[in-house]
Every structure is written in structure tokens, then in C-alpha cells.
XYZ file of C-alpha atoms in Angstrom:
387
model
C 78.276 89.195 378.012
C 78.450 89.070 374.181
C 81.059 92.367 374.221
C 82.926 90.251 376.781
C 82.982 87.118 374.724
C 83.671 88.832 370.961
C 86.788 90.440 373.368
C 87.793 86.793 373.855
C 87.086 85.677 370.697
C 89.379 88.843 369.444
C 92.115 88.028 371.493
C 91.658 84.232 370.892
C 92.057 85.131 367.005
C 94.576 87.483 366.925
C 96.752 85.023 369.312
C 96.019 82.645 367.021
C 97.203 84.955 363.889
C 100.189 86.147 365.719
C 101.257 82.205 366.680
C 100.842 81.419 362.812
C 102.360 84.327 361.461
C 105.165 84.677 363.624
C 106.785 81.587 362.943
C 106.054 81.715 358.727
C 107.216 85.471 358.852
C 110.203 83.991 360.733
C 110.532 80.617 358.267
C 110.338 82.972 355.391
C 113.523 85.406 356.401
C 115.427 82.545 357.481
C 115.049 79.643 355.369
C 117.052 79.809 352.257
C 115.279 80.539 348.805
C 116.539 78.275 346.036
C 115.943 80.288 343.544
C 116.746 83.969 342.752
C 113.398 84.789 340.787
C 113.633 88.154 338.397
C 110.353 90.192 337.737
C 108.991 89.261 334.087
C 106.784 92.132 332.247
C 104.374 89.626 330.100
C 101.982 91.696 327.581
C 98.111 91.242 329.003
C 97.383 87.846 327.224
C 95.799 87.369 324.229
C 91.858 87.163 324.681
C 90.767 83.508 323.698
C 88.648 84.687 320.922
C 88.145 83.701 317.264
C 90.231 80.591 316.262
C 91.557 80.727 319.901
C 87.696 80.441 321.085
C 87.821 77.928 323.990
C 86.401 74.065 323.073
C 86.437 70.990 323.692
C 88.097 69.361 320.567
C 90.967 67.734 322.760
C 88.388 65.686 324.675
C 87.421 63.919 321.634
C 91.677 62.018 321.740
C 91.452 58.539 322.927
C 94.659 57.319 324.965
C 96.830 54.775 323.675
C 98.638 52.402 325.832
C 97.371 53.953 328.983
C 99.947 52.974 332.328
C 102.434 51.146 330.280
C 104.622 54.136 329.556
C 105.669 57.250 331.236
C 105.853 60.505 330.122
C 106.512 60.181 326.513
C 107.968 63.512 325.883
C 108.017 63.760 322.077
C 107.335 61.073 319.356
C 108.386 60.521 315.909
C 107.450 57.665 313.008
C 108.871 55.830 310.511
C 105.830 54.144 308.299
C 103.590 53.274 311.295
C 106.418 52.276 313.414
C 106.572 54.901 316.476
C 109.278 56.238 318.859
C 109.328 58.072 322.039
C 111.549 58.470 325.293
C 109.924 58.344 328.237
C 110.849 59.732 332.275
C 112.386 56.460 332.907
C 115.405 56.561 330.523
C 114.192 54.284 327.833
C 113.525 54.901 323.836
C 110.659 53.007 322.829
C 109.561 51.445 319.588
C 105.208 50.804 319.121
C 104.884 48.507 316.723
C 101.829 47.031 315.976
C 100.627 48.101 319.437
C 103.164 46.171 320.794
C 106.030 48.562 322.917
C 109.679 47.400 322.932
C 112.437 48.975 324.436
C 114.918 49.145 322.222
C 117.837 51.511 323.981
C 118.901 53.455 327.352
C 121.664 56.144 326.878
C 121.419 56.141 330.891
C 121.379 53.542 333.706
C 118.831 52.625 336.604
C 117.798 52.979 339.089
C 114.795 55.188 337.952
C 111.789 56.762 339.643
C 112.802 59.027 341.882
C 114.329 62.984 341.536
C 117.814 61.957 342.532
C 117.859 59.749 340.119
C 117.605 61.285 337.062
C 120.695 62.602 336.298
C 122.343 59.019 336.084
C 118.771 57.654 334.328
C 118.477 60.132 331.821
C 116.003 61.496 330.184
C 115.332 61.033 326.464
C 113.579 64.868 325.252
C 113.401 65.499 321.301
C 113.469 62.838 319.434
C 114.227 62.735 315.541
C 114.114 60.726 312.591
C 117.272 61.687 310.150
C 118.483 60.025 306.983
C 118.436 56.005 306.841
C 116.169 56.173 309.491
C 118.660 56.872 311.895
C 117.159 58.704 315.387
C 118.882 61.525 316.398
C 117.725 61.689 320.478
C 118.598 64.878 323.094
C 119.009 63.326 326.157
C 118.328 66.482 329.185
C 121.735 65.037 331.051
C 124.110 62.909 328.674
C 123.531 65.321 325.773
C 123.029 64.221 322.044
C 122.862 60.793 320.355
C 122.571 58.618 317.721
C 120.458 55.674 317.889
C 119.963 52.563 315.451
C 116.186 51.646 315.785
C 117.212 47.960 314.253
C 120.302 47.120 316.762
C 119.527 50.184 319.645
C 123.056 50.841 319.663
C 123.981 54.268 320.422
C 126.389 56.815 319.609
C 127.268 59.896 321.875
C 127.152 62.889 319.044
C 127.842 65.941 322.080
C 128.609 64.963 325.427
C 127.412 67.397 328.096
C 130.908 66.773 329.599
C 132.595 68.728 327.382
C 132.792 72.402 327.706
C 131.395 74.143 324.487
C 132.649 77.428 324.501
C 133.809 77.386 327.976
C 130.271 76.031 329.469
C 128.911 72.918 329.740
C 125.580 72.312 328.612
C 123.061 71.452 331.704
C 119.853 71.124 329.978
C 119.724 69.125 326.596
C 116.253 69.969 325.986
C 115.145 69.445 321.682
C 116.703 69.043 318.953
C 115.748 69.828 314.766
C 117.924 68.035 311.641
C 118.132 68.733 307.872
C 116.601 66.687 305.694
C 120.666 65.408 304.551
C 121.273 64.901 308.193
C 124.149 67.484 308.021
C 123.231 69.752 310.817
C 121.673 69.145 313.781
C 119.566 72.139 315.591
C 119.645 72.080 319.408
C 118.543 73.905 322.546
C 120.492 74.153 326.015
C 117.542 75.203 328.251
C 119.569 76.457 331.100
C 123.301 76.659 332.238
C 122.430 76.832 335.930
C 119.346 74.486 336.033
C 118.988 70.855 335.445
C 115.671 68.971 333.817
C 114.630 68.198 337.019
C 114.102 71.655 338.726
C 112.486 72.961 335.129
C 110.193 74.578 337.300
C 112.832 76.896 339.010
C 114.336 77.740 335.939
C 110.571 78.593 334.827
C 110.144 80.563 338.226
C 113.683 82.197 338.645
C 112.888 83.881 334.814
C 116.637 84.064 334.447
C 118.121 84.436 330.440
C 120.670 82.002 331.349
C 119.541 79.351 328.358
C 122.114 79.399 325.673
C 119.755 78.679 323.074
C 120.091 77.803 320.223
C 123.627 75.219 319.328
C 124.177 73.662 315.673
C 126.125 70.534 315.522
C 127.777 69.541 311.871
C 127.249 65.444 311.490
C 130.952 65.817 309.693
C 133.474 67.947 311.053
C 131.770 67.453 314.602
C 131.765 71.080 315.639
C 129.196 72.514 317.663
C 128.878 76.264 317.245
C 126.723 78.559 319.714
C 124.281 80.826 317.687
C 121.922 81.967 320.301
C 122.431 83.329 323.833
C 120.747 85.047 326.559
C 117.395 83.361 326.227
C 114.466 82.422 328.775
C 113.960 78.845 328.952
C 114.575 77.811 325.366
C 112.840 74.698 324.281
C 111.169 73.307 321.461
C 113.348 73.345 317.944
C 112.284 73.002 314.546
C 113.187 74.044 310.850
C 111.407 75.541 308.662
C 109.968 73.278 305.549
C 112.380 75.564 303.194
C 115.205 74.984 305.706
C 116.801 78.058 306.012
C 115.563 79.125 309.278
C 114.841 77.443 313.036
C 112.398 78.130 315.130
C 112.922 78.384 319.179
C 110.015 78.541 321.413
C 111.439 80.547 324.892
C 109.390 79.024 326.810
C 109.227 81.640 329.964
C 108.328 84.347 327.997
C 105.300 82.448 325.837
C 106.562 83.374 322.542
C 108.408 81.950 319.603
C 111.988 83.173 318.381
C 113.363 82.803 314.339
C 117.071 82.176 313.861
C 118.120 82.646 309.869
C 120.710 79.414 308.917
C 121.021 80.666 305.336
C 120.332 83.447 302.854
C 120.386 86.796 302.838
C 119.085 86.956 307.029
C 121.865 84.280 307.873
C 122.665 84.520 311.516
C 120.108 86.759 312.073
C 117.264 86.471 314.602
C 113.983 88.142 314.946
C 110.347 87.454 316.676
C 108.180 84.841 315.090
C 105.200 85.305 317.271
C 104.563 87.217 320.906
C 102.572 86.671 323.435
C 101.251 83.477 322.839
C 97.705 82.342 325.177
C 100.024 80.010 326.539
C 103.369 78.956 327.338
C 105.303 77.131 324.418
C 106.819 73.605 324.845
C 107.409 71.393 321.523
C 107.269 72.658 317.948
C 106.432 70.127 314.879
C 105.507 70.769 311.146
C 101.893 70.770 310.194
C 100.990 68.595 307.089
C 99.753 72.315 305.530
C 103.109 73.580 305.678
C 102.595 76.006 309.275
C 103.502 74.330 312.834
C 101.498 72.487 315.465
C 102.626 74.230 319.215
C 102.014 72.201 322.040
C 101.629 74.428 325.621
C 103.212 73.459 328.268
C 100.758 75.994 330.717
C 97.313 78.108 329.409
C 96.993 82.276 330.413
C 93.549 82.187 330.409
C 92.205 85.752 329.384
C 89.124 86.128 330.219
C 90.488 84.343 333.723
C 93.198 84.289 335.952
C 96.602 83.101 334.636
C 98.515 81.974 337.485
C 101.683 82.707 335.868
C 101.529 86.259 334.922
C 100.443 86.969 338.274
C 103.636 85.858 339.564
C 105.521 87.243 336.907
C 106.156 90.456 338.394
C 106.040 89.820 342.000
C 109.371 87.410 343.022
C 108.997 87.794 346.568
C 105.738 85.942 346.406
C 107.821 83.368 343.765
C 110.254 83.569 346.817
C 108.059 82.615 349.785
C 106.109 79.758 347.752
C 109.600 78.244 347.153
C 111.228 78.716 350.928
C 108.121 77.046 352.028
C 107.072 74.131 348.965
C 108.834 71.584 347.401
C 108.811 71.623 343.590
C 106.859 68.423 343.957
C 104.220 70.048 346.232
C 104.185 72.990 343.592
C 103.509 70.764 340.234
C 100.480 69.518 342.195
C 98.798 73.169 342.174
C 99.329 73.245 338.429
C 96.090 73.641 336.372
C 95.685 70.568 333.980
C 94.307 72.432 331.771
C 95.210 72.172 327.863
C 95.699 73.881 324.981
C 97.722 73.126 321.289
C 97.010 75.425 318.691
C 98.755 75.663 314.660
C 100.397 77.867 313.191
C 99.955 79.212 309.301
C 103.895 79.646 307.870
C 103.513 83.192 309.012
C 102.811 82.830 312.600
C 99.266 83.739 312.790
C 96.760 81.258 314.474
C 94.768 78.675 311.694
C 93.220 76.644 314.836
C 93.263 75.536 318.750
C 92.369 72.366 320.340
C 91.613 72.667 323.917
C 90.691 70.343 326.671
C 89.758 72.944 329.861
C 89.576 70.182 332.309
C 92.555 68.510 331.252
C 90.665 64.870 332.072
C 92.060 63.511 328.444
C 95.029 64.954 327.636
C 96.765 66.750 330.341
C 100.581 68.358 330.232
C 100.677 68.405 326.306
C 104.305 68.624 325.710
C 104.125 67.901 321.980
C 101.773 67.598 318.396
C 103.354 65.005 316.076
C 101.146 64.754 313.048
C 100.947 61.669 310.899
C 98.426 60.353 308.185
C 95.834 62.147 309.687
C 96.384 61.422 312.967
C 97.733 63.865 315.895
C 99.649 62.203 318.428
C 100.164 64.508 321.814
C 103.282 63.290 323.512
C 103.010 64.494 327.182
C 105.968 64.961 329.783
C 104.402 63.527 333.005
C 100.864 61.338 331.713
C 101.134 57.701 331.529
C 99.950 57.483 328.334
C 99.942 58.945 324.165
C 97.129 60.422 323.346
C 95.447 60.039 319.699
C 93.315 62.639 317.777
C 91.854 61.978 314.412
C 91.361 65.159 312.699
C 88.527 64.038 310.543
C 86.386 64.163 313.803
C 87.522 67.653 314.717
């Protein structure tokens, strides 16, 4: 009897396979792929040893004004006055505690994927001479805004073709100290803020990097092409080169803006333990590098897995939505800084990502850090005394 019933229960469970299979074998050839993913080669990651030793210094932030913003992307100060853009459009001024909108460069409704093209979304934010704030909006492009009166001035509109493109992804943005020049990244030319996590996924070098704007004779010049996911921007204390973290690849490019090097680019560091979203000075002269993602090593990093396997990439995507997708993401966090150099001086982490989860930027001020985050409803604090 039991050889007669395990035959049952073999054909029961390979009838079973075959009913499952046959159909996701046959969704998988037939349903369209929106994405065209490329294989990635990623260096093993670094192991998290010495000042990259795992902790738990990012569970000692408190959050600030928990559920009454969202997604505050990147934040700037002037004094103890602070500004951020958040997912639903607005630029925000905390003063005193107290948050006031003070300017939209888009219009409602907000909320929803569809609509945030016509919403906007305030990215890098800026503080230039007079206290101006220079703001990179993903989908209108760059502006000025007055933090007194919140009226705003279009700088680059992402209608206009710059060099025969348009720019799709207005992602950060990095100005002199005179306000001359203003530093920018175009994260894609295919991919909107939205699907950021095809243009993560597809791996293509379609981000036109690195764009300078001149405040004066309003030209914008192209310096940098052919980069993978391009993101956060930022200058160098001495000013005469820009950083560009490419995000897709975990590692930081340098572009020279004056001296000997000018228009030169090299690598400022590779293979980073994670993958690279904001850049911001440190208050000892390196930079504080907020990742967007963690390669765990010792572990399993999720990402370099897929790197070199797109048909998997492929069949997650036929089947998912990117919505479904985020939800799988580890929460896990990690910021580390810089010396001037590039080599590693420290690294926060939180590895359950209960505090501060999605880390999307370190502003430092007064001894303070302040993590600006692209999806949590909420800044979170860290005093550096207590770390």
C-alpha cells in the first residue's frame, strides 16, 4: 500500500509542479519585460572589517517630526533654520520645530506613481549665496527658490533639449561658494524618478552625468557621459573638483573643474560595502556617504547576486511590480565618512533598519547629523558626542 500511495503522492506532486510551472514558464516567455537588464561584474565586496566593523551607532538617532513629512530626500540649514523636499512636491522650512511649506515647483494631486511627474519631486537641495536655495527637482529640472517669499525661478527646464537630449532624471545638484556654477547630475535619459529601481536593475550607462550650469551666461555644458545611475554631487572644500557617486556600480567618480586635471576624471573610491546615494562635506574636511542599499560581506548581498544574472532580473520584473519589489528590500543601513582621500575614517550602521531606514543623505551641522531619507516619514537626528 505505501509504494502505491508515495506513486500517488508522486504523481499528485509532479501534476501539481507541472500545473504551476507550466503557466509561469509560459507567463515568463510571453509577458513583456520592462526592462532590458545588462550583466554587471561588481568586485567581491569589501569585508565589513575595521572601521567598517558592523554596529549599532545608527540606533542611537532619535526621529524628528515623525508622520508629518514624507521622504525628506536631502536637507540643508541656514543658522538653525532647516530645509528639505519631500515625495509630495513641497520644500519645507523647520523652524523652531515648527514645519512650513514654503514652495511647490509642481502641482497636486500627489500620492500616487502616476502622479509624480506633474507633483514633482524636490531631490538636492542647496544653500548658495544670500541664502538663496538652489533645488533639483527629478521632473521640472533646476530652480531657484527664495526661503523668505518661496517664489521660484526655473534655472534649466527639463523641456529643453541640452545637447540634443532632454534631461529625464534631475537627481542632485553641488554650487560654488560665489554661486557661479552650479554642479548637477541627470541620472538617466531613458528612466524617470519613479522607476529608479529599473534604471538600478536594467544597469544601463545611459546617465549623462555630470552637467554644469553658469548662474550668468545661463549655459549648461555636459562634462560627463556614459555613467551608471549617477547621483549624489558635491565639491570638493578647495573647489576645483566634483564628486559623483554612480550609484549602480557602488563607487564614487572625481571630475577636475580647474587646474592642471581640468576636465579630467578619474576613480575616487571602488567598490564601496554599499551602494552610494547622497554626498555632503564632513566638518573634518572628508565626506559623509549615505547608502542607498548594504553588500553585506560576510552575507548575502542581494544585489551582486543579480548583478550578473539578467534573466533572473528579467523574470522578477515580468512577474512583480516595482512596488511589490521595494517591499523585499532589506532595511538595513549603513553611512560611513570619508577622509579627503577616499579612505574610510568611520561607519554608522543600523542592521535592522528599525531607526533609520533608506538613508538617502548625512547633512552635518553643529554637531549634529541629520539623515534625510527618500521614503521614511520622518528626519532622523544623531548627536555625535554619543557615538
Amino acid at each position: 500500500g505505501s509504494t502505491y500511495s508515495s506513486k500517488v503522492f508522486r504523481v499528485t506532486f509532479l501534476t501539481l509542479a507541472a500545473t504551476l510551472t507550466v503557466p509561469l514558464l509560459g507567463a515568463t516567455v510571453l509577458l513583456d519585460c520592462p526592462i532590458d537588464p545588462q550583466p554587471i561584474s561588481l568586485k567581491e565586496p569589501p569585508l565589513l572589517t575595521g572601521v567598517l566593523e558592523p554596529n549599532s551607532k545608527l540606533q542611537k538617532a532619535e526621529r524628528l517630526w515623525e508622520n508629518q513629512l514624507v521622504g525628506p530626500e536631502s536637507i540643508v540649514n541656514t543658522g538653525d533654520v532647516l530645509f528639505t523636499g519631500t515625495a509630495d512636491g513641497k520644500i519645507l522650512k523647520i523652524e523652531d520645530g515648527v514645519i512650513q511649506t514654503i514652495a511647490r515647483i509642481g502641482h497636486g494631486p500627489c500620492g500616487t506613481r502616476e502622479d509624480e511627474p506633474t507633483c514633482g519631486r524636490p531631490l538636492g537641495i542647496r544653500v548658495g549665496p544670500n541664502n538663496t536655495l538652489f533645488v533639483a527637482d527629478a521632473y521640472y529640472g533646476l530652480y531657484e527658490v527664495n526661503p523668505g517669499t518661496g517664489e521660484t525661478k526655473m534655472l534649466v527646464s527639463t523641456k529643453t533639449p541640452i545637447e540634443g537630449q532632454k534631461l529625464s532624471f534631475v537627481n542632485d545638484l553641488t554650487v560654488t561658494r560665489d554661486g557661479r556654477k552650479i554642479y548637477f547630475t541627470d541620472s538617466s535619459s531613458k528612466w524617470q524618478r519613479r522607476d529608479y529601481l529599473f534604471l538600478l536593475m536594467e544597469g544601463t550607462d545611459d546617465g549623462r552625468h555630470l552637467l554644469e550650469y553658469d548662474t550668468v551666461t545661463k549655459e549648461v555644458k555636459v562634462l560627463m557621459v556614459g555613467l551608471r545611475f549617477p547621483n549624489g554631487v558635491q565639491l570638493s572644500p578647495a573647489e576645483d573638483f566634483v564628486l559623483v557617486q554612480e550609484t549602480t556600480m557602488a563607487r564614487i567618480r572625481r571630475y577636475y573643474v580647474s587646474g592642471l586635471m581640468k576636465g579630467g576624471a578619474d576613480m575616487f573610491v571602488e567598490n564601496m560595502p554599499g551602494l552610494p546615494d547622497n554626498i555632503r562635506l564632513s566638518s573634518s574636511g572628508g565626506y559623509w556617504v549615505a547608502m542607498a542599499a548594504v553588500r553585506p560581506n560576510p552575507g548575502f548581498s542581494m544585489f551582486d547576486f543579480l548583478s550578473e544574472k539578467p534573466w533572473i532580473k528579467r523574470m522578477i520584473f515580468k512577474l512583480l511590480s516595482q512596488e511589490t519589489v521595494t517591499k523585499f528590500l532589506p532595511k538595513r543601513s549603513l553611512i560611513v565618512e570619508l577622509s579627503e582621500t577616499g579612505s574610510y575614517k568611520r561607519s554608522f550602521h543600523d542592521l535592522t533598519g528599525m531607526t533609520a531606514a533608506y538613508v538617502s543623505e548625512v547633512h552635518e551641522h553643529d554637531g549634529y547629523l541629520y539623515l534625510g531619507s527618500f521614503r521614511s516619514p520622518f528626519i532622523c537626528r544623531l548627536n555625535l558626542q554619543h557615538v
